[in-house]
Amino acid sequence: MANISFTIKYWKQNGPKDKGHFDERQMTNIPDDTSFLEMLDIMNEQLINEGQEPFVFDHDCREGICGMCSLYVNGHPHGPNQGATTCQLYMRKFNDGDVITVEPWRSAGFPVIKDCMVDRSAFDKIIQAGGYTSIRTGQAQDANAILIPKEAADEAMDAATCIGCGCCVAACKNGSAMLFVSSKVSQLALLPQGRPEAAKRAKAMVAKMEELGFGNCTNTRACEAECPKNESIANIARLNREFIKAKLAD
């Protein structure tokens, strides 16, 4: 284990209408096995002891499951690690003397609450628009009652690993939420339980996404490259097919 010292530039903003600015702080002798969020905890302890306002950021499980640790670190959503959330980032990824820049997700659909905490409730509204099933699926012991091809089940499970963190939106130059929406559509479109609402789901979730201010997909694949759960843009192709089928049926 080694200690590193570095400069951290962190975003301060009092709300969506505030202009915001970067504050800068020197951090010294931080053990390199410290997680990134633990480092921010250390910084906040120092700020509080000095009578300053702490830096606000979002977090919950710190196990890479919830996706709430939505920080833009050195130009990458969730930081430079691939296939990992910010809470899975450790200071050994950085070098002594580095400048580390921390920003919030930047999207019209994710207004800043304070500093690097953003309002991601837009994703909840998209799910409410169509990310559900009405069919009775039974209890756990009934799981094998409907036979599903293993390939379809595997694809549906891969799509269901999306944690709704918003990384895809932050990575996209257009602020598109297509990878999130398509993953949630795919996990149901691939299963027979999801077919009753299939047409309604695709149209309703896309319409809600557009209503909430997210941009359009132009297939740059930045979302796929940065996604902490390695979601594939093949899901976007499936969403487009579901959407076109629904429109043709109309």
Rosetta silent file (secondary structure, phi, psi, omega in degrees, C-alpha in Angstrom):
SEQUENCE: MANISFTIKYWKQNGPKDKGHFDERQMTNIPDDTSFLEMLDIMNEQLINEGQEPFVFDHDCREGICGMCSLYVNGHPHGPNQGATTCQLYMRKFNDGDVITVEPWRSAGFPVIKDCMVDRSAFDKIIQAGGYTSIRTGQAQDANAILIPKEAADEAMDAATCIGCGCCVAACKNGSAMLFVSSKVSQLALLPQGRPEAAKRAKAMVAKMEELGFGNCTNTRACEAECPKNESIANIARLNREFIKAKLAD
SCORE:     score description
SCORE:     0.000 S_00000001
   1 L     0.000  137.518  178.059    0.000    0.000    0.000 S_00000001
   2 L  -127.234  161.073  175.067    1.224    3.500   -0.869 S_00000001
   3 E  -103.450  144.233  176.577   -0.024    6.998   -0.167 S_00000001
   4 E  -126.949  154.811  175.203   -0.720    9.518   -2.909 S_00000001
   5 E  -123.350  144.905 -173.897   -1.246   13.268   -2.967 S_00000001
   6 E  -160.804  170.931  175.130   -3.267   15.038   -5.639 S_00000001
   7 E  -106.774  131.079  176.437   -5.418   18.036   -6.492 S_00000001
   8 E  -113.772  127.612  174.610   -9.174   17.583   -6.645 S_00000001
   9 E  -107.699  115.254 -174.394  -11.398   20.030   -8.547 S_00000001
  10 E  -122.525  142.575 -173.461  -15.008   19.476   -7.519 S_00000001
  11 E   -78.820  131.370  176.362  -18.188   21.085   -8.827 S_00000001
  12 E  -119.637  126.873 -179.412  -20.211   23.350   -6.528 S_00000001
  13 L  -154.960  128.645 -173.780  -23.742   24.405   -7.496 S_00000001
  14 L   -84.832   -2.076  179.613  -26.612   25.416   -5.245 S_00000001
  15 L   163.451  175.835 -174.882  -29.393   24.333   -7.586 S_00000001
  16 L   -63.116  -23.968 -178.296  -30.485   24.041  -11.216 S_00000001
  17 L   -95.722   -7.348  178.380  -30.637   27.818  -11.694 S_00000001
  18 L   -79.068  145.083 -177.529  -27.264   28.529  -10.074 S_00000001
  19 L   -67.517  -39.614  179.507  -24.329   29.063  -12.452 S_00000001
  20 L    81.283  158.358 -179.778  -21.999   26.783  -10.482 S_00000001
  21 E  -161.707  167.455  175.086  -18.213   26.712  -10.265 S_00000001
  22 E   -94.645  135.240  165.906  -15.253   24.485   -9.436 S_00000001
  23 E  -103.247  155.733 -175.863  -13.589   24.523   -6.029 S_00000001
  24 E  -128.778  141.440 -179.235  -10.079   23.147   -5.690 S_00000001
  25 E  -147.134  142.293  175.243   -8.401   21.330   -2.816 S_00000001
  26 E   -90.355  126.465  177.241   -5.076   19.647   -2.191 S_00000001
  27 E  -112.255  129.555 -175.159   -5.392   16.149   -0.769 S_00000001
  28 E  -124.391  145.267  173.901   -2.292   14.622    0.817 S_00000001
  29 E    54.186   50.439  175.692   -1.247   11.158    1.959 S_00000001
  30 E   -93.492  122.293  179.463   -4.386    9.320    0.909 S_00000001
  31 E   -58.259  137.769 -175.078   -3.861    5.513    0.965 S_00000001
  32 L   -75.029   -6.253  173.455   -4.201    4.125   -2.550 S_00000001
  33 L   -92.990    9.091  174.934   -6.507    1.332   -1.332 S_00000001
  34 L   -77.015  136.415  175.864   -9.075    4.000   -0.360 S_00000001
  35 E   -73.778  161.010 -177.802  -12.189    3.964   -2.524 S_00000001
  36 H   -61.416  -41.344 -179.868  -13.063    7.140   -4.413 S_00000001
  37 H   -69.876  -34.094  174.915  -16.146    7.766   -2.281 S_00000001
  38 H   -64.438  -36.700  176.450  -14.151    7.190    0.915 S_00000001
  39 H   -62.274  -40.794  177.246  -11.697    9.805   -0.336 S_00000001
  40 H   -66.394  -34.390  174.263  -14.601   12.230   -0.750 S_00000001
  41 H   -61.629  -43.064  178.371  -15.711   11.390    2.804 S_00000001
  42 H   -61.633  -44.607  178.734  -12.210   12.281    4.030 S_00000001
  43 H   -60.625  -42.023 -179.581  -12.343   15.555    2.095 S_00000001
  44 H   -66.911  -36.183  175.252  -15.735   16.399    3.601 S_00000001
  45 H   -60.706  -42.219  178.690  -14.468   15.700    7.120 S_00000001
  46 H   -64.103  -44.533 -179.801  -11.651   18.149    6.483 S_00000001
  47 H   -62.012  -43.168 -179.652  -14.055   20.772    5.075 S_00000001
  48 H   -65.024  -41.991  178.913  -16.422   20.424    8.057 S_00000001
  49 H   -63.533  -26.564  178.521  -13.529   20.679   10.546 S_00000001
  50 L   -90.128    2.873  178.965  -12.500   23.903    8.803 S_00000001
  51 L    80.165   16.634 -179.771  -16.031   25.288    9.088 S_00000001
  52 L  -100.003  163.779  178.985  -16.724   25.001    5.361 S_00000001
  53 L   -74.722  132.859  179.172  -19.717   23.518    3.575 S_00000001
  54 L   -70.801  160.716  177.187  -19.214   19.864    2.600 S_00000001
  55 L   -81.785  127.647 -176.122  -19.318   18.660   -0.985 S_00000001
  56 L   -94.833  124.839  173.660  -22.667   17.025   -1.817 S_00000001
  57 L  -142.645  161.450 -174.682  -22.686   13.801   -3.824 S_00000001
  58 L   -97.373  144.858  175.854  -25.088   10.882   -4.089 S_00000001
  59 L  -168.495  161.110  176.373  -24.426    7.343   -2.853 S_00000001
  60 L  -151.003  -82.951 -169.562  -26.174    4.428   -1.212 S_00000001
  61 L   -73.802  -31.658 -175.605  -25.105    0.788   -1.440 S_00000001
  62 L    56.543   31.134  178.751  -21.410    1.336   -2.288 S_00000001
  63 L  -128.738   11.688  179.071  -21.457   -2.145   -3.814 S_00000001
  64 L    75.100   21.168 -174.908  -21.953   -1.305   -7.495 S_00000001
  65 L  -108.025  -40.525 -170.233  -25.628   -2.239   -7.402 S_00000001
  66 L   -89.218  -26.863  178.564  -27.726    0.914   -7.058 S_00000001
  67 L    78.710    6.783 -177.302  -25.961    3.317   -9.459 S_00000001
  68 L   -72.773  -20.443 -177.757  -26.553    6.350   -7.252 S_00000001
  69 L   -76.874   60.815 -170.313  -22.830    7.232   -7.136 S_00000001
  70 L   -86.674   81.545  179.404  -23.279    9.202  -10.333 S_00000001
  71 L  -116.171  142.896  176.722  -20.067   11.207  -10.649 S_00000001
  72 E   -98.731  107.714 -171.100  -18.310   12.362  -13.816 S_00000001
  73 E  -114.165  118.232  178.900  -14.621   11.809  -13.067 S_00000001
  74 L    49.549   44.920  174.666  -11.888   13.086  -15.400 S_00000001
  75 L    84.267    5.452 -179.914  -14.189   13.072  -18.403 S_00000001
  76 E  -126.855  130.178  171.133  -15.753    9.660  -17.761 S_00000001
  77 E   -61.195  129.442 -177.233  -19.136    8.853  -16.197 S_00000001
  78 L    71.801   -1.021  177.771  -18.358    6.792  -13.063 S_00000001
  79 L   101.576 -179.678 -172.719  -14.619    7.332  -13.644 S_00000001
  80 L   -73.127  -13.993  178.153  -11.906    5.734  -15.783 S_00000001
  81 L   -71.536  142.026  174.784  -12.696    2.112  -14.877 S_00000001
  82 L   -93.688  144.047  177.857  -14.746    0.176  -17.419 S_00000001
  83 L    65.618   32.849 -178.268  -17.704   -1.901  -16.292 S_00000001
  84 L  -150.181  150.796  175.350  -17.758   -0.344  -12.816 S_00000001
  85 L   -88.044  172.506 -177.435  -19.577    2.340  -10.869 S_00000001
  86 H   -60.495  -36.191 -177.512  -17.865    5.203   -9.024 S_00000001
  87 H   -69.220  -13.621  177.274  -18.032    3.366   -5.692 S_00000001
  88 H   -96.405    6.077  178.772  -15.950    0.571   -7.243 S_00000001
  89 L   -91.362  133.043 -179.885  -13.189    3.031   -8.203 S_00000001
  90 E  -117.042  156.084 -173.951  -10.081    3.074   -5.981 S_00000001
  91 H   -67.652  -14.912  175.812   -7.393    5.699   -5.609 S_00000001
  92 H   -66.492  -12.613  177.117   -4.743    3.294   -6.943 S_00000001
  93 H   -73.462  -15.696 -177.213   -6.204    4.119  -10.380 S_00000001
  94 L  -109.312  164.284 -178.853   -4.632    7.587  -10.027 S_00000001
  95 L  -109.723  155.820  176.097   -1.035    8.760   -9.800 S_00000001
  96 L   -58.067  129.801  179.300    0.731   10.966   -7.297 S_00000001
  97 L    90.304   -0.893  179.629    0.357   14.600   -8.370 S_00000001
  98 L   -64.778  156.968  167.731   -2.710   14.039  -10.559 S_00000001
  99 E  -106.874  120.978 -177.755   -5.483   16.603  -10.984 S_00000001
 100 E  -110.050  122.444 -177.992   -8.860   14.890  -10.511 S_00000001
 101 E  -107.180  126.141 -176.926  -11.949   16.690  -11.826 S_00000001
 102 E  -119.107  123.613 -178.657  -15.362   15.721  -10.455 S_00000001
 103 E  -131.289  165.954  175.792  -18.576   16.901  -12.112 S_00000001
 104 L   -85.269  168.434  167.170  -22.291   15.974  -12.045 S_00000001
 105 L   -58.179  134.671  179.939  -24.246   14.236  -14.801 S_00000001
 106 L  -113.863  105.832 -178.391  -24.991   17.030  -17.270 S_00000001
 107 L  -159.426  144.935  175.444  -28.390   16.640  -18.906 S_00000001
 108 L   -62.404  -27.190 -179.915  -31.602   18.611  -19.241 S_00000001
 109 L   -80.111  -12.132 -179.046  -33.345   15.510  -17.933 S_00000001
 110 L  -123.947   75.251 -179.607  -31.207   15.440  -14.755 S_00000001
 111 L   -63.327  145.204 -179.490  -31.371   18.900  -13.113 S_00000001
 112 E   -71.599  129.969  172.959  -28.793   19.556  -10.400 S_00000001
 113 E   -85.265  -53.080  174.668  -30.133   19.407   -6.852 S_00000001
 114 E  -165.597  133.451  179.379  -26.866   20.486   -5.258 S_00000001
 115 L    52.491 -113.531 -178.408  -23.225   20.120   -6.285 S_00000001
 116 L  -105.735   17.006  172.859  -22.952   16.650   -7.865 S_00000001
 117 E   -96.973  122.078 -179.718  -26.325   15.336   -6.735 S_00000001
 118 E  -116.365  159.980  179.293  -28.820   15.382   -9.608 S_00000001
 119 L   -87.842  107.316 -179.119  -32.527   14.617   -9.824 S_00000001
 120 L  -103.726   21.177 -178.633  -32.825   11.302  -11.701 S_00000001
 121 H   -67.264  -13.814  176.290  -36.538   10.847  -11.044 S_00000001
 122 H   -58.531  -35.674  178.429  -37.106   11.211  -14.810 S_00000001
 123 H   -64.795  -37.172  176.928  -36.058    7.553  -15.128 S_00000001
 124 H   -62.424  -38.659 -178.848  -38.762    6.578  -12.627 S_00000001
 125 H   -68.756  -35.004  176.940  -41.335    8.400  -14.764 S_00000001
 126 H   -65.692  -42.973  177.457  -40.175    6.545  -17.883 S_00000001
 127 H   -62.917  -42.769  179.960  -40.572    3.212  -16.082 S_00000001
 128 H   -62.140  -26.965 -178.858  -44.018    4.231  -14.824 S_00000001
 129 H   -70.940  -26.295 -177.842  -45.012    4.987  -18.418 S_00000001
 130 H  -170.848    0.634 -175.555  -44.581    1.394  -19.554 S_00000001
 131 L   -86.141   56.914 -177.476  -41.977   -0.673  -17.748 S_00000001
 132 L  -150.139  169.046  174.609  -44.387   -3.139  -16.169 S_00000001
 133 L  -127.036  147.703  178.308  -46.450   -6.246  -16.926 S_00000001
 134 L   -99.702  -16.482 -176.993  -50.109   -6.909  -16.155 S_00000001
 135 L   -70.002  142.449  176.837  -49.971  -10.692  -16.564 S_00000001
 136 L   -76.479  120.020 -176.478  -49.941  -12.771  -13.378 S_00000001
 137 L  -101.545    0.562  176.598  -46.547  -14.481  -13.279 S_00000001
 138 L    77.269 -166.767 -179.370  -47.110  -16.548  -10.134 S_00000001
 139 L   -98.330  179.535 -177.759  -44.688  -17.248   -7.311 S_00000001
 140 H   -57.510  -37.716 -177.967  -41.070  -18.374   -7.411 S_00000001
 141 H   -69.649  -11.289  179.081  -42.084  -22.047   -7.508 S_00000001
 142 H   -96.070    8.763 -171.784  -44.031  -21.320  -10.724 S_00000001
 143 L   -60.790  -30.597 -177.809  -40.976  -20.026  -12.588 S_00000001
 144 L   -92.900    6.550 -177.331  -40.723  -23.069  -14.862 S_00000001
 145 L   -69.149  -32.832  177.187  -44.423  -23.131  -15.778 S_00000001
 146 L  -106.429  116.288 -177.807  -43.785  -21.043  -18.930 S_00000001
 147 L   -76.639  128.438 -178.609  -41.010  -22.502  -21.040 S_00000001
 148 L  -127.606  130.991  178.417  -38.601  -19.858  -22.353 S_00000001
 149 L   -56.973  139.804 -176.797  -35.626  -20.568  -24.649 S_00000001
 150 H   -58.031  -38.871 -179.371  -32.350  -20.233  -22.760 S_00000001
 151 H   -61.054  -43.601  178.606  -30.967  -17.766  -25.310 S_00000001
 152 H   -66.834  -41.495  179.219  -33.946  -15.449  -24.825 S_00000001
 153 H   -63.224  -40.887  178.960  -33.784  -15.817  -21.032 S_00000001
 154 H   -64.297  -43.895  179.320  -30.052  -15.006  -21.030 S_00000001
 155 H   -63.927  -41.416  179.037  -30.575  -11.921  -23.198 S_00000001
 156 H   -62.987  -40.380  178.563  -33.441  -10.741  -21.009 S_00000001
 157 H   -66.405  -39.402  177.167  -31.299  -11.183  -17.899 S_00000001
 158 H   -61.037  -42.864  179.340  -28.432   -9.254  -19.503 S_00000001
 159 H   -65.924  -35.509 -177.068  -30.819   -6.391  -20.310 S_00000001
 160 H   -72.242  -11.917  178.845  -32.252   -6.504  -16.781 S_00000001
 161 L   -73.086  -10.682  175.494  -28.816   -5.843  -15.260 S_00000001
 162 L   -55.701  127.238 -177.512  -29.237   -2.151  -16.166 S_00000001
 163 L   -99.788    3.360  175.828  -29.255   -0.291  -12.846 S_00000001
 164 L    65.022   35.814 -176.777  -30.725    2.956  -14.191 S_00000001
 165 L   -77.946  -25.297 -178.119  -27.786    5.077  -13.065 S_00000001
 166 L    93.813    4.811  178.544  -27.958    7.503  -16.011 S_00000001
 167 H   -56.088  -38.998 -179.060  -24.362    6.949  -17.113 S_00000001
 168 H   -61.614  -37.957  178.487  -25.576    6.467  -20.700 S_00000001
 169 H   -67.006  -43.838 -178.864  -27.174    9.916  -20.632 S_00000001
 170 H   -66.098  -33.050 -178.387  -24.035   11.519  -19.215 S_00000001
 171 H   -77.578  -28.015 -172.906  -21.835    9.832  -21.830 S_00000001
 172 L   -77.912  132.580  178.902  -24.022   10.764  -24.808 S_00000001
 173 L   -65.628  -20.216  178.766  -23.277   14.022  -26.619 S_00000001
 174 L   -99.364   -1.165 -176.759  -27.048   14.343  -27.168 S_00000001
 175 L    62.922   38.148 -178.123  -28.025   13.431  -23.605 S_00000001
 176 E   -83.175  145.207  176.687  -30.022   10.475  -24.921 S_00000001
 177 L  -106.663   21.641 -173.927  -31.571    7.907  -22.583 S_00000001
 178 H   -62.682  -36.570 -178.726  -32.024    5.329  -25.354 S_00000001
 179 H   -66.731  -41.755  176.794  -29.732    2.692  -23.798 S_00000001
 180 H   -62.407  -51.947 -177.381  -31.650    2.820  -20.516 S_00000001
 181 H   -61.940  -43.678 -177.614  -35.072    2.763  -22.185 S_00000001
 182 H   -67.576  -33.889  177.162  -34.087    0.026  -24.630 S_00000001
 183 H   -65.638  -42.031 -179.658  -32.665   -2.163  -21.861 S_00000001
 184 H   -71.206  -33.447  174.578  -35.894   -1.896  -19.896 S_00000001
 185 H   -69.805  -42.541 -176.331  -37.971   -2.581  -23.011 S_00000001
 186 H   -63.356  -40.842 -175.224  -35.723   -5.502  -24.013 S_00000001
 187 H   -63.476  -22.966  177.768  -35.890   -7.313  -20.697 S_00000001
 188 H   -98.914  -33.530 -178.042  -39.668   -7.570  -21.154 S_00000001
 189 H   -65.785  -26.254 -177.348  -39.864   -7.815  -24.960 S_00000001
 190 L   -82.297   -9.331 -175.980  -37.795  -11.007  -24.899 S_00000001
 191 L  -115.424  146.277  179.409  -40.193  -12.798  -22.538 S_00000001
 192 H   -61.539  -29.054  179.732  -43.772  -13.957  -23.173 S_00000001
 193 H   -64.623  -21.341 -177.475  -44.902  -12.220  -19.982 S_00000001
 194 H   -92.649   -3.394 -174.146  -43.987   -8.883  -21.591 S_00000001
 195 L   -72.194  -35.188 -176.796  -45.961   -9.301  -24.806 S_00000001
 196 L   -54.586  -39.607 -179.564  -49.424   -8.049  -23.704 S_00000001
 197 L   -99.564   12.744 -170.015  -48.138   -4.464  -23.257 S_00000001
 198 H   -54.164  -52.429 -176.881  -45.403   -4.680  -25.914 S_00000001
 199 H   -66.392  -45.729  179.942  -46.784   -2.119  -28.366 S_00000001
 200 H   -62.362  -40.157 -176.422  -48.014    0.255  -25.689 S_00000001
 201 H   -60.654  -51.466 -176.702  -44.725   -0.045  -23.775 S_00000001
 202 H   -60.268  -45.888 -178.200  -42.438    0.968  -26.630 S_00000001
 203 H   -67.497  -44.649 -175.115  -44.527    3.972  -27.628 S_00000001
 204 H   -67.415  -41.372 -177.132  -45.227    5.179  -24.101 S_00000001
 205 H   -72.131  -37.405  176.823  -41.653    4.942  -22.820 S_00000001
 206 H   -66.617  -42.602  179.160  -40.171    6.657  -25.894 S_00000001
 207 H   -62.217  -42.700  179.535  -42.786    9.417  -25.693 S_00000001
 208 H   -66.514  -39.540  177.136  -42.072    9.980  -21.992 S_00000001
 209 H   -58.083  -45.812 -179.906  -38.312   10.053  -22.647 S_00000001
 210 H   -67.412  -38.785  179.954  -38.776   12.771  -25.269 S_00000001
 211 H   -61.777  -34.715 -174.746  -41.194   14.714  -23.060 S_00000001
 212 L   -85.541    3.221  170.587  -38.658   14.817  -20.215 S_00000001
 213 L    95.845   11.932  176.374  -35.980   16.478  -22.343 S_00000001
 214 L   -80.224  150.308 -176.012  -33.606   13.651  -23.260 S_00000001
 215 E   -82.815 -175.644 -179.194  -31.934   13.864  -26.667 S_00000001
 216 L   -95.517  153.549  179.119  -31.966   11.550  -29.659 S_00000001
 217 L   -82.504  132.693  174.665  -29.613    8.641  -30.297 S_00000001
 218 L  -120.894   20.635  171.279  -27.079    9.056  -33.113 S_00000001
 219 L    57.151   41.742  173.953  -25.332    5.695  -32.557 S_00000001
 220 L   -82.637  -13.919  176.439  -21.943    6.975  -31.396 S_00000001
 221 L    68.788   14.638  176.552  -21.882    4.070  -28.896 S_00000001
 222 H   -62.800  -35.172  179.656  -20.484    6.241  -26.087 S_00000001
 223 H   -61.472  -45.856 -179.451  -23.254    4.886  -23.846 S_00000001
 224 H   -63.869  -39.799 -177.868  -22.194    1.299  -24.472 S_00000001
 225 H   -66.436  -31.304 -174.132  -18.521    2.132  -23.885 S_00000001
 226 H  -101.230  -12.995 -174.213  -19.172    3.759  -20.496 S_00000001
 227 L   -57.999  126.600 -179.471  -22.033    1.631  -19.119 S_00000001
 228 L   -69.259  -15.234  179.253  -21.021    0.087  -15.751 S_00000001
 229 L  -111.584   12.169  174.135  -23.120   -2.997  -16.529 S_00000001
 230 L    55.448   41.089  175.379  -21.905   -3.355  -20.143 S_00000001
 231 L   -66.995  142.837 -175.768  -25.353   -3.007  -21.706 S_00000001
 232 L   -95.832  146.186  175.612  -25.282   -3.488  -25.487 S_00000001
 233 L   -73.494   -2.374  169.745  -26.680   -1.105  -28.095 S_00000001
 234 H   -58.273  -28.276  176.325  -28.294   -4.216  -29.593 S_00000001
 235 H   -64.277  -35.211  179.084  -31.040   -3.280  -27.125 S_00000001
 236 H   -66.061  -40.270  176.669  -31.510    0.031  -28.978 S_00000001
 237 H   -61.175  -39.909  179.298  -32.011   -1.875  -32.233 S_00000001
 238 H   -66.351  -41.724  177.428  -34.640   -4.026  -30.482 S_00000001
 239 H   -60.211  -43.308  179.289  -36.408   -0.945  -29.117 S_00000001
 240 H   -60.732  -40.312  178.497  -36.503    0.557  -32.623 S_00000001
 241 H   -65.379  -43.575  179.419  -38.055   -2.651  -33.979 S_00000001
 242 H   -62.558  -40.368 -178.065  -40.646   -2.726  -31.188 S_00000001
 243 H   -67.187  -45.629 -178.801  -41.472    0.942  -31.764 S_00000001
 244 H   -64.716  -41.641  177.824  -41.820    0.579  -35.560 S_00000001
 245 H   -60.129  -41.039 -178.972  -44.013   -2.524  -35.180 S_00000001
 246 H   -66.700  -41.020  179.419  -46.261   -0.642  -32.760 S_00000001
 247 H   -67.439  -39.704  177.914  -46.565    2.338  -35.104 S_00000001
 248 H   -64.995  -37.377  177.982  -47.330    0.119  -38.099 S_00000001
 249 H   -63.609  -32.345  178.092  -50.016   -1.640  -36.074 S_00000001
 250 L   -66.774    0.000    0.000  -51.614    1.770  -35.409 S_00000001
